[in-house]
mmCIF file of C-alpha atoms in Angstrom:
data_model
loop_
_atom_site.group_PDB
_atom_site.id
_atom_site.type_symbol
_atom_site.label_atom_id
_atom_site.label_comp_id
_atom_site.label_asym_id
_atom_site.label_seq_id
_atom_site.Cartn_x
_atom_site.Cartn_y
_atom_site.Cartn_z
ATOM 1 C CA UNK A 1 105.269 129.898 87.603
ATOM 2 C CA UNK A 2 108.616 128.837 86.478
ATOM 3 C CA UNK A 3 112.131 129.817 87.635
ATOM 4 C CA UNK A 4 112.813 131.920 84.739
ATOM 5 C CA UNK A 5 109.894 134.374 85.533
ATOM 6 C CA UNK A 6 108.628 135.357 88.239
ATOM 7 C CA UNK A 7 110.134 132.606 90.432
ATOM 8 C CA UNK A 8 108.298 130.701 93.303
ATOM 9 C CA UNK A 9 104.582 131.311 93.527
ATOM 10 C CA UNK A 10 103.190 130.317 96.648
ATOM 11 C CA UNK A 11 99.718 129.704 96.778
ATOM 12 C CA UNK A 12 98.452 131.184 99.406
ATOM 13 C CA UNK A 13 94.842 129.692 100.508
ATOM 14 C CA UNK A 14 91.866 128.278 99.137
ATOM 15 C CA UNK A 15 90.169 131.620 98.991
ATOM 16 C CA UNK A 16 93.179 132.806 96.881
ATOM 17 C CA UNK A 17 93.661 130.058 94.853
ATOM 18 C CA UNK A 18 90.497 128.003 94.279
ATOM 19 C CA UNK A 19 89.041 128.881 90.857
ATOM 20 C CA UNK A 20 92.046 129.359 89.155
ATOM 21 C CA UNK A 21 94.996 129.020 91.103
ATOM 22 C CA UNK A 22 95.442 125.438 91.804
ATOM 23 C CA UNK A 23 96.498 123.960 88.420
ATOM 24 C CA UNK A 24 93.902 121.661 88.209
ATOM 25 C CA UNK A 25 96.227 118.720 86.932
ATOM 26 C CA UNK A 26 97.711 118.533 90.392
ATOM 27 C CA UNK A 27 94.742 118.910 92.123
ATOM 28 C CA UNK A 28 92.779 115.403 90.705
ATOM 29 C CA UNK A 29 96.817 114.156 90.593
ATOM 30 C CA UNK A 30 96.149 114.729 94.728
ATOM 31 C CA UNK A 31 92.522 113.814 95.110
ATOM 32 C CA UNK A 32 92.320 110.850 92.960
ATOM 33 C CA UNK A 33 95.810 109.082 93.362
ATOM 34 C CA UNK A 34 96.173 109.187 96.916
ATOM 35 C CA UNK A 35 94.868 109.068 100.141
ATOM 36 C CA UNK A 36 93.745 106.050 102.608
ATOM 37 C CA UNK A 37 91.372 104.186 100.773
ATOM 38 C CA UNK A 38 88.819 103.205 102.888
ATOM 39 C CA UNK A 39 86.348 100.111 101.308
ATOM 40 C CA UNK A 40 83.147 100.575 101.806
ATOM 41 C CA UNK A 41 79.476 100.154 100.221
ATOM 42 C CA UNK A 42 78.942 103.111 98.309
ATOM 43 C CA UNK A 43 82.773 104.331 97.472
ATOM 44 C CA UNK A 44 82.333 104.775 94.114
ATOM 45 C CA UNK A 45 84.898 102.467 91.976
ATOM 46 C CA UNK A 46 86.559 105.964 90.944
ATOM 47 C CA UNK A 47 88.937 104.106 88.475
ATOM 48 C CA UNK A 48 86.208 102.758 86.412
ATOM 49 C CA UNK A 49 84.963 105.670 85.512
ATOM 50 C CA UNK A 50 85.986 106.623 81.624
ATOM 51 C CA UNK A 51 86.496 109.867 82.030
ATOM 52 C CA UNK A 52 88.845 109.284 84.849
ATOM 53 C CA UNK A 53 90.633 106.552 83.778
ATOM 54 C CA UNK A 54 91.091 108.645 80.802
ATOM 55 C CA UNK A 55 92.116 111.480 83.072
ATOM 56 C CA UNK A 56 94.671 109.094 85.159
ATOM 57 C CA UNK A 57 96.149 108.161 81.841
ATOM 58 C CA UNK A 58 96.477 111.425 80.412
ATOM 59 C CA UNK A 59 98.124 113.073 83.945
ATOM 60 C CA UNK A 60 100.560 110.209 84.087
ATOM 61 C CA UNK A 61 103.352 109.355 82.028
ATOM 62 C CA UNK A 62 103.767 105.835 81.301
ATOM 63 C CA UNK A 63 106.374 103.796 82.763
ATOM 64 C CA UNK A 64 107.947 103.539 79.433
ATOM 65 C CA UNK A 65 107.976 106.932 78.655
ATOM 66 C CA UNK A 66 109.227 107.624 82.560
ATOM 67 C CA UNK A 67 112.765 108.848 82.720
ATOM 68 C CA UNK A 68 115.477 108.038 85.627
ATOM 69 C CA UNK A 69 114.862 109.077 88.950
ATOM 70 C CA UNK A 70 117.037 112.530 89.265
ATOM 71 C CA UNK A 71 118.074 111.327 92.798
ATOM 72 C CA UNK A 72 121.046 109.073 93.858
ATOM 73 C CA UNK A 73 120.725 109.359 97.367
ATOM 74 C CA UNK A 74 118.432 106.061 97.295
ATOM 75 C CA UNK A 75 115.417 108.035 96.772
ATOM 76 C CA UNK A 76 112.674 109.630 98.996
ATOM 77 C CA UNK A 77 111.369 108.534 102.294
ATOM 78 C CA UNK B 1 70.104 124.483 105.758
ATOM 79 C CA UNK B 2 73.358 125.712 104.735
ATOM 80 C CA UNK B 3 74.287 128.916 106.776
ATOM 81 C CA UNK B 4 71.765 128.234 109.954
ATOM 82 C CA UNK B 5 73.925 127.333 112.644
ATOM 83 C CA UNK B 6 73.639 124.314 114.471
ATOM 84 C CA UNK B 7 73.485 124.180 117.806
ATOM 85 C CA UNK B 8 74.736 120.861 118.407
ATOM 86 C CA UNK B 9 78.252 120.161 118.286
ATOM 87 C CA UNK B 10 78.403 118.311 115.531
ATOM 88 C CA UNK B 11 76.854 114.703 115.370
ATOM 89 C CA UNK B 12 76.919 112.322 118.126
ATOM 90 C CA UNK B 13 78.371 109.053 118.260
ATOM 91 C CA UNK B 14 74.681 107.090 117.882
ATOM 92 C CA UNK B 15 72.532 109.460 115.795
ATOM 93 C CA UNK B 16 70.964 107.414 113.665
ATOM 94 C CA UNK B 17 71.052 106.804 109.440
ATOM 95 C CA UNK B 18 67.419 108.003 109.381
ATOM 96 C CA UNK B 19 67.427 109.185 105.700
ATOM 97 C CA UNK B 20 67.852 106.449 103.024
ATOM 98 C CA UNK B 21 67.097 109.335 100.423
ATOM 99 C CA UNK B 22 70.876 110.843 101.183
ATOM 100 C CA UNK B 23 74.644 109.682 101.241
ATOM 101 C CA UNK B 24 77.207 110.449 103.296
ATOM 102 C CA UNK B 25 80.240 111.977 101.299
ATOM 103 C CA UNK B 26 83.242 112.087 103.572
ATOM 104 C CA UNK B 27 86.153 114.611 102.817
ATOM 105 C CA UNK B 28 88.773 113.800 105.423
ATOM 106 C CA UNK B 29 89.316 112.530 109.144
ATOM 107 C CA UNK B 30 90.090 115.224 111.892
ATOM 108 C CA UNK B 31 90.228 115.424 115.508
ATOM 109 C CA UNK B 32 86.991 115.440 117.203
ATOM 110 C CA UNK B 33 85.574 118.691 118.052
ATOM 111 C CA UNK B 34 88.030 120.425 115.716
ATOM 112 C CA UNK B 35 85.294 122.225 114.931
ATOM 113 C CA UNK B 36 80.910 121.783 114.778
ATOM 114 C CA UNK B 37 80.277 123.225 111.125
ATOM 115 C CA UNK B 38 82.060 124.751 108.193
ATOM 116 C CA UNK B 39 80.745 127.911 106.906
ATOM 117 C CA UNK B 40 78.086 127.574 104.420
ATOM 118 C CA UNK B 41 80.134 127.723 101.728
ATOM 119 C CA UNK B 42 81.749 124.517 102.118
ATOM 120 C CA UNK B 43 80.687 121.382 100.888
ATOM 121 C CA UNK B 44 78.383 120.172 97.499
ATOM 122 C CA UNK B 45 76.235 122.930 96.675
ATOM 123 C CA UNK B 46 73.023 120.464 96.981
ATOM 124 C CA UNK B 47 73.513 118.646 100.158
ATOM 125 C CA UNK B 48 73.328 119.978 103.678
ATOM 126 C CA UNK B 49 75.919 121.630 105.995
ATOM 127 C CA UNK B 50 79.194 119.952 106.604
ATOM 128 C CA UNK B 51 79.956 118.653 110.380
ATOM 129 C CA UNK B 52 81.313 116.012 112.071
ATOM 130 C CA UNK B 53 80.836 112.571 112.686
ATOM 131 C CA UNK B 54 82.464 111.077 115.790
ATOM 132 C CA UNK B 55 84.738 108.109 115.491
ATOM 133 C CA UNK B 56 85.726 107.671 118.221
ATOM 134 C CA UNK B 57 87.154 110.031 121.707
ATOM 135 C CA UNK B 58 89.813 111.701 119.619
ATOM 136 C CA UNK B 59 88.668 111.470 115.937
ATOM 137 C CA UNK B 60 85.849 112.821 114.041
ATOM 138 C CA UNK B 61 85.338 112.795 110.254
ATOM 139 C CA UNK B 62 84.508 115.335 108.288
ATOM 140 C CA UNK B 63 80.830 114.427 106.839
ATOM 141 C CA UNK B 64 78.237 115.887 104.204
ATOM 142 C CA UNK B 65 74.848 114.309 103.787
ATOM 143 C CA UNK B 66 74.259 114.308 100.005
ATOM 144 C CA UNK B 67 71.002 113.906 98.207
ATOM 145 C CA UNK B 68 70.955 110.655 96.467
ATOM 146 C CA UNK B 69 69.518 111.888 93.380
ATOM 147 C CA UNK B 70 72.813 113.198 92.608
ATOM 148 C CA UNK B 71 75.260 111.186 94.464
ATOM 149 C CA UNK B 72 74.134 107.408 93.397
ATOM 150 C CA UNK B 73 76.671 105.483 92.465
ATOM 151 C CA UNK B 74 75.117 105.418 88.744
ATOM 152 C CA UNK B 75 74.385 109.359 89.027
ATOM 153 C CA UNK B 76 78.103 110.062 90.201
ATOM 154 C CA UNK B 77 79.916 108.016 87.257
ATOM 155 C CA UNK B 78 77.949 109.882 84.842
ATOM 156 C CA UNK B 79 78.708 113.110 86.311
ATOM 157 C CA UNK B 80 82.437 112.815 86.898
ATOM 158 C CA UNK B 81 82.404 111.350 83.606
ATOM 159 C CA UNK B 82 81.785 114.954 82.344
ATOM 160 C CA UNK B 83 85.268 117.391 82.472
ATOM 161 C CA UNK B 84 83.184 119.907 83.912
ATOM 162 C CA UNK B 85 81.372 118.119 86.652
ATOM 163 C CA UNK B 86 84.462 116.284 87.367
ATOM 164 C CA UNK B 87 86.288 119.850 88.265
ATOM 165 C CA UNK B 88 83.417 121.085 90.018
ATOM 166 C CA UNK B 89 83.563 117.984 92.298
ATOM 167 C CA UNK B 90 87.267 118.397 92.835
ATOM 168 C CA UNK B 91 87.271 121.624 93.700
ATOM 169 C CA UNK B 92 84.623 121.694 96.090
ATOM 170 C CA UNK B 93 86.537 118.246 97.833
ATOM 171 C CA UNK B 94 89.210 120.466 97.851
ATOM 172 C CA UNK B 95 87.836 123.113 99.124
ATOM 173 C CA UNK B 96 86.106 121.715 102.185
ATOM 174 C CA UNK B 97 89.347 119.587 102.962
ATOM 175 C CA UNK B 98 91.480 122.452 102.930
ATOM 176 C CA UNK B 99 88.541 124.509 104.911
ATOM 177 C CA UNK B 100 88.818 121.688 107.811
ATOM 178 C CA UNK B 101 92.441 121.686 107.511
ATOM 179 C CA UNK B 102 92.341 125.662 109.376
ATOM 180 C CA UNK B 103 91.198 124.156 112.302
ATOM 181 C CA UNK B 104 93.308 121.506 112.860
ATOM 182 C CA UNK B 105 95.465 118.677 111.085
ATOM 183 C CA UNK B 106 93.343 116.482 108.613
ATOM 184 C CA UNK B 107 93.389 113.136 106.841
ATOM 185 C CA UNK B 108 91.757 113.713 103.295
ATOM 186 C CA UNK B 109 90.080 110.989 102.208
ATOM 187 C CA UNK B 110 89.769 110.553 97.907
ATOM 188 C CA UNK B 111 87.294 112.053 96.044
ATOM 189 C CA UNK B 112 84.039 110.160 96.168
ATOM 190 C CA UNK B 113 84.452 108.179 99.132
ATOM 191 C CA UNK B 114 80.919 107.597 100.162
ATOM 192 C CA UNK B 115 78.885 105.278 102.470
ATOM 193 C CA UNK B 116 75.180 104.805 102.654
ATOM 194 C CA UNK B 117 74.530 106.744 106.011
ATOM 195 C CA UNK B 118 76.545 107.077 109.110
ATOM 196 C CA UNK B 119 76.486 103.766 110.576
ATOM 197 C CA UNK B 120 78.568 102.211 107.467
ATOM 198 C CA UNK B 121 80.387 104.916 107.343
ATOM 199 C CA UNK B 122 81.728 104.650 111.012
ATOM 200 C CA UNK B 123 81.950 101.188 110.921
ATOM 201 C CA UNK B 124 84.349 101.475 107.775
ATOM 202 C CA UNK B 125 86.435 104.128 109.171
ATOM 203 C CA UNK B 126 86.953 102.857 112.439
ATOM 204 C CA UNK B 127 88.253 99.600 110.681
ATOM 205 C CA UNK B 128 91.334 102.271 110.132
ATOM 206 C CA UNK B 129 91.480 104.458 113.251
ATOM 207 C CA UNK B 130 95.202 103.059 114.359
ATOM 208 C CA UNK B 131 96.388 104.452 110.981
ATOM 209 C CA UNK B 132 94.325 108.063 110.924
ATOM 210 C CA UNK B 133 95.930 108.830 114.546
ATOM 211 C CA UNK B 134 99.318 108.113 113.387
ATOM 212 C CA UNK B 135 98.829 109.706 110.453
ATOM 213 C CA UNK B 136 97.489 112.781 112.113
ATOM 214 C CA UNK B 137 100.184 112.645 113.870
ATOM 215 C CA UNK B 138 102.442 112.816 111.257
ATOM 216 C CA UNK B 139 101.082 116.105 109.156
ATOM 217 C CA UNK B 140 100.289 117.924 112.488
ATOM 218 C CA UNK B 141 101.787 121.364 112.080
ATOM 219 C CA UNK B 142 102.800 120.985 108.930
ATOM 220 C CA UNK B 143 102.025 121.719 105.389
ATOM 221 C CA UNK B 144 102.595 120.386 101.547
ATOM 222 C CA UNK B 145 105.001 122.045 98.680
ATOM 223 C CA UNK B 146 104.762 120.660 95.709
ATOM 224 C CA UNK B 147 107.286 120.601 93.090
ATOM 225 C CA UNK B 148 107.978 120.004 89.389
ATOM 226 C CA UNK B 149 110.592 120.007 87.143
ATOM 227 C CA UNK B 150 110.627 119.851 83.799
ATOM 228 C CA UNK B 151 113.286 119.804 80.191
ATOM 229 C CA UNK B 152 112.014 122.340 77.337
ATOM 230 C CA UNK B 153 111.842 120.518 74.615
ATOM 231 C CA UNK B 154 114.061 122.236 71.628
ATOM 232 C CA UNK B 155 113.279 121.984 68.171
ATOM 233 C CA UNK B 156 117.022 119.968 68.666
ATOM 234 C CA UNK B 157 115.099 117.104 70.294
ATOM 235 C CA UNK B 158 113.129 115.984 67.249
ATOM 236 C CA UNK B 159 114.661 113.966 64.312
ATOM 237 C CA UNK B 160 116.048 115.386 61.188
ATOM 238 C CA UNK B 161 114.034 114.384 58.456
ATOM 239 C CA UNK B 162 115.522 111.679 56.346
ATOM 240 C CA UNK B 163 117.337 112.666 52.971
ATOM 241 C CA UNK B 164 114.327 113.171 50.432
ATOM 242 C CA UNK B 165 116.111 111.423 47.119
ATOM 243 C CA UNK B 166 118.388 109.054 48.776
ATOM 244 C CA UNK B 167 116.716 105.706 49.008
ATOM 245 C CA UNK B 168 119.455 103.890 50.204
ATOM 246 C CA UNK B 169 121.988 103.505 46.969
ATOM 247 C CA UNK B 170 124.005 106.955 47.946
ATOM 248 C CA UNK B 171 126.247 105.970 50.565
ATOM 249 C CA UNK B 172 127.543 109.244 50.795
ATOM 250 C CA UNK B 173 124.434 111.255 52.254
ATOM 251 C CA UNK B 174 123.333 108.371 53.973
ATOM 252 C CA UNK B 175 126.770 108.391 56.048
ATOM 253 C CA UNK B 176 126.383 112.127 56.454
ATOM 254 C CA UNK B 177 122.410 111.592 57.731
ATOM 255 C CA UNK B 178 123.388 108.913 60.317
ATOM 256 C CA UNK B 179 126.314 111.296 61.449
ATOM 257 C CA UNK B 180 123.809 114.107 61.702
ATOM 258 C CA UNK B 181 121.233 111.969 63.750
ATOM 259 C CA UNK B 182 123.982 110.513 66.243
ATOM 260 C CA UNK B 183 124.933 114.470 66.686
ATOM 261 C CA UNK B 184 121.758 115.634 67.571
ATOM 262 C CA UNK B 185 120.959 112.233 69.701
ATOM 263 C CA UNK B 186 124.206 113.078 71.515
ATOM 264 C CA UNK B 187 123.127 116.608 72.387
ATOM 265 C CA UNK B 188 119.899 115.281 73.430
ATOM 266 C CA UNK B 189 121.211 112.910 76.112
ATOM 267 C CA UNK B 190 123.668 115.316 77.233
ATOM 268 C CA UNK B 191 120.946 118.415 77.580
ATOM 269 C CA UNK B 192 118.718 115.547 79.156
ATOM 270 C CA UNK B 193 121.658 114.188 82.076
ATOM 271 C CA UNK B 194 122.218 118.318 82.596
ATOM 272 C CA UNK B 195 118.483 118.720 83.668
ATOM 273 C CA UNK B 196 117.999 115.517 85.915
ATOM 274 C CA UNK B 197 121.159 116.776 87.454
ATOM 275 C CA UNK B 198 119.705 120.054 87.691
ATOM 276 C CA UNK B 199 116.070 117.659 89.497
ATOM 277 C CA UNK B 200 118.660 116.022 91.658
ATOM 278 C CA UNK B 201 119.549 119.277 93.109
ATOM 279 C CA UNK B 202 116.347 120.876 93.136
ATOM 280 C CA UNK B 203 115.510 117.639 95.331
ATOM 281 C CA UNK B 204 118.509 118.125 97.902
ATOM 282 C CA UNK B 205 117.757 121.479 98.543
ATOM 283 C CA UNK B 206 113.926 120.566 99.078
ATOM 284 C CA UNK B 207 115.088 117.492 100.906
ATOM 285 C CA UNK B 208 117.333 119.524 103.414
ATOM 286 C CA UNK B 209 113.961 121.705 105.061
ATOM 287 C CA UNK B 210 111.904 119.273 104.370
ATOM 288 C CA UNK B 211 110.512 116.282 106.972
ATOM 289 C CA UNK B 212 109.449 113.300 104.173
ATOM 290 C CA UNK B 213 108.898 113.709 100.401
ATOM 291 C CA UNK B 214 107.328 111.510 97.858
ATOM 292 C CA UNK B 215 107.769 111.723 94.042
ATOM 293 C CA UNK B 216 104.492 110.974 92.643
ATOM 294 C CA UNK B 217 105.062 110.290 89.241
ATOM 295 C CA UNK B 218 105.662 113.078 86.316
ATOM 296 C CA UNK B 219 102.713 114.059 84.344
ATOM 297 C CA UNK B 220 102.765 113.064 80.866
ATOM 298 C CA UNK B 221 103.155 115.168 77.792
ATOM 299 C CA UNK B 222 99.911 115.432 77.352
ATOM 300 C CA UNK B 223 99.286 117.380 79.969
ATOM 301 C CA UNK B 224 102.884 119.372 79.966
ATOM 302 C CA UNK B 225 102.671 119.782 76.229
ATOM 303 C CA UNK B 226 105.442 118.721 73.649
ATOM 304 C CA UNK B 227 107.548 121.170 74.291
ATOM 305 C CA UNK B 228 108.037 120.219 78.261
ATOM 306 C CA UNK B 229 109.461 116.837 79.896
ATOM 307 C CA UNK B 230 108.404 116.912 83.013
ATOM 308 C CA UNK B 231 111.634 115.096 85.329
ATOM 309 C CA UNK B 232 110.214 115.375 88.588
ATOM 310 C CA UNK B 233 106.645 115.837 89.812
ATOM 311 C CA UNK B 234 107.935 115.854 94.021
ATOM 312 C CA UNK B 235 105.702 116.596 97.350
ATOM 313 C CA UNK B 236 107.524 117.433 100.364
ATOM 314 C CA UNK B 237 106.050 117.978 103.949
ATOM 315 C CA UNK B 238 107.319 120.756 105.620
ATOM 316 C CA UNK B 239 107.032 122.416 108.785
ATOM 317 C CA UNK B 240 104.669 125.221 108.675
ATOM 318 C CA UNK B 241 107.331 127.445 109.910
ATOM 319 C CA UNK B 242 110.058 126.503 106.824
ATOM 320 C CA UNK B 243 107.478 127.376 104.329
ATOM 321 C CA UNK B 244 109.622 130.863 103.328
ATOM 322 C CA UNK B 245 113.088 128.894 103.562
ATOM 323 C CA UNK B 246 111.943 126.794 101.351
ATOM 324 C CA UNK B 247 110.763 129.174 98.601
ATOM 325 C CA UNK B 248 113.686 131.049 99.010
ATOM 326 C CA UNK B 249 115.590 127.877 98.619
ATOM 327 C CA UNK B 250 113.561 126.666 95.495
ATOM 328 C CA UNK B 251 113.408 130.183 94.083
ATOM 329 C CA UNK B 252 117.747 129.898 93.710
ATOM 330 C CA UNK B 253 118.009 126.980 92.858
ATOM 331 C CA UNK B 254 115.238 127.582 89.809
ATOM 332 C CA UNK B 255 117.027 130.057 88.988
ATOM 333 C CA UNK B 256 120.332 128.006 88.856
ATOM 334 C CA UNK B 257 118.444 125.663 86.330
ATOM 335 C CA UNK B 258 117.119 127.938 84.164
ATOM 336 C CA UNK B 259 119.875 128.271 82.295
ATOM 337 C CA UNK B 260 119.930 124.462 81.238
ATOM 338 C CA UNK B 261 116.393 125.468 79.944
ATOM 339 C CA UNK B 262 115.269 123.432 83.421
ATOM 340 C CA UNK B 263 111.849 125.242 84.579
ATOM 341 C CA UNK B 264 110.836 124.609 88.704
ATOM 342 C CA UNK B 265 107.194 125.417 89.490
ATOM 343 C CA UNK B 266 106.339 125.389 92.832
ATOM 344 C CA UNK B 267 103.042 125.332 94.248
ATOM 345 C CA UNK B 268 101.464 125.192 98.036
ATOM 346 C CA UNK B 269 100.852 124.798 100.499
ATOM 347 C CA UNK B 270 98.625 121.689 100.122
ATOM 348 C CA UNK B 271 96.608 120.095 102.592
ATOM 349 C CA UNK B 272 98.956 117.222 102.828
ATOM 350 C CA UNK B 273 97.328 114.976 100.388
ATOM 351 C CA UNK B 274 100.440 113.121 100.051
ATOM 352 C CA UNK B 275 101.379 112.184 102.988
ATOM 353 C CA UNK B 276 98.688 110.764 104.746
ATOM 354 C CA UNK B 277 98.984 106.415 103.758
ATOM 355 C CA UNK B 278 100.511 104.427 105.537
ATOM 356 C CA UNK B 279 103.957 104.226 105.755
ATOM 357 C CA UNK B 280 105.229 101.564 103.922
ATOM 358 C CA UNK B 281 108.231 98.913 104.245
ATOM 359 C CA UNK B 282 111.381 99.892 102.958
ATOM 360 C CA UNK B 283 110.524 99.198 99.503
ATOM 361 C CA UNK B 284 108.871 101.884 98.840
ATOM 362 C CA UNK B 285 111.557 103.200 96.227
ATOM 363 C CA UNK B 286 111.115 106.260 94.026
ATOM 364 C CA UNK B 287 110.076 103.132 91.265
ATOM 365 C CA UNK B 288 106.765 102.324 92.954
ATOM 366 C CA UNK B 289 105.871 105.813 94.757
ATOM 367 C CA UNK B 290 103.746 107.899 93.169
ATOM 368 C CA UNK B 291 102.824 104.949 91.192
ATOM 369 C CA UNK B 292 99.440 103.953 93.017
ATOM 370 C CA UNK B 293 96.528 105.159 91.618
#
């Protein structure tokens, strides 16, 4: 995984990559934080569940502990 | 039954919600006819085969009828409330998004989006169809990298301890102390500007192959461990065709970093995940991206 080793691992497929390959930190980072949210009767209030919220707090650093962007071309997007 | 084929081509646009025992769990939002059913071993194990409900003459989304019994709103907070169930479910979302995803561009929808039968389901996604074209739009053809960056943490970084039998009266080794601590905090911020310069160009190089990133925000160190500051936590969309310039690129300029005790993991390519909301005004600065949860 990192530069020092074996350089840039590509991740080739679900097939590949499922069980094990996707870190799963980045994988509920992807299917929990983003997306369209679409409202509607039975979406399930992901946020309010403990473990989750736990989760979300856990995966992300806290504002105060986030440190300057690295980018001074005005940013992304 | 999971595996039989159907014969129809997916649902049709009036089928009715005829079982009130089930839910509908949808994974993402496709063009119609992208394909009539995933292989059986997409989808939650206990519901049925996963096909397509028809939005509208372009778009389809990609549906699951769930049983209930497991997939009630009270059922489903229990379960994801448990690590293990939680992965399970996130995996096989995954799994079936990225499975839809070989047969044409997708919108994934988040984990747990689900609508009592087809008809509030339909009605709720339609609400958005203007968005899910352009967004289709937008990922068509192309693919997600992501990319992190993080500082290892030296045993540099952490205070010195304070001098054991000098409460304050010896001036002397107090002086010496604060000169020690202002020495080390010095090396700190210097080693720490040396890695986000080391991001920043990470970043441009990504930047230059990619078409739109987003920095989601960097995982905390409870997940990257004390010894690991995690700088950057970055998505970039890319053209399906860059994906090999831009490990090549990332793979140099990792290697660049390393020195400065910078790590770069790369991983990919996602189902675009990240780049499916709506655009937003101007203001969406590297401050607030990433930031919605």
């Amino acid at each position: 995984m990192s530069a020092a080793g074996s350089g840039v691992v590509a991740w080739s497929g679900p097939e590949a990559g499922a069980p094990i390959g996707v870190p799963l930190v980045d994988l509920l980072d992807r299917v929990l934080g983003t997306g369209v949210v679409i409202s509607g009767d039975l979406v399930i209030a992901i946020a309010e569940v403990p473990l989750i919220r736990l989760s979300l707090h856990a995966l992300l650093a806290s504002v105060s502990e986030r440190v300057p962007a690295p980018w001074s071309d005005g940013g992304p997007l | 039954m999971p595996g039989l084929p159907r014969t129809t081509p997916g649902r049709s646009a009036d089928q009715p919600c005829s079982d009130v025992a089930s839910a509908l769990w949808v994974f993402a939002v496709c063009h119609a006819g992208a394909f009539a059913e995933l292989p059986s071993g997409a989808g939650h194990p206990e519901g049925g085969p996963v096909t397509l409900l028809r939005l509208d003459d372009l778009l389809s989304a990609v549906v699951q009828d769930v049983p209930s019994s497991r997939f009630s709103e009270e059922v489903l907070k229990q379960r994801l409330a448990d690590p293990g169930e939680l992965e399970s479910c996130a995996r096989t979302h995954h799994r079936t998004v990225t499975a839809a995803a070989e047969h044409g561009p997708v919108v994934p929808l988040p984990l747990a989006t689900l609508f009592n039968g087809e008809a509030r389901a339909r009605a709720a996604l339609c609400a958005r169809l203007p968005h899910f074209h352009a967004a289709l739009t937008r990922v068509r053809g192309r693919e997600e990298w992501a990319v992190k960056v993080s500082l290892r943490q030296t045993g540099t970084a952490s205070a010195p301890s304070a001098p054991q039998d000098a409460p304050g009266g010896q001036a002397g080794a107090g002086r010496a102390y604060l000169t020690r601590v202002r020495g080390r905090e010095r090396e700190r911020v210097a080693r720490h500007e040396q890695a986000v310069a080391a991001a920043a160009r990470v970043h441009r190089a990504a930047s230059a192959l990619a078409v739109e990133s987003v920095q989601r925000r960097p995982h905390s160190p409870q997940i990257t461990g004390k010894d690991r500051l995690q700088l950057m936590n970055a998505a970039y969309l890319v053209d399906r065709g860059r994906a090999l310039d831009l490990a090549t690129v990332l793979q140099r300029a990792g290697a660049d970093a390393a020195s400065a005790d910078v790590e770069v993991e790369v991983s990919g390519p996602w189902v675009p995940y990240s780049f499916t909301e709506p655009v937003e005004a101007p203001d969406d600065s590297p401050e607030r991206a990433g930031s919605r949860t």
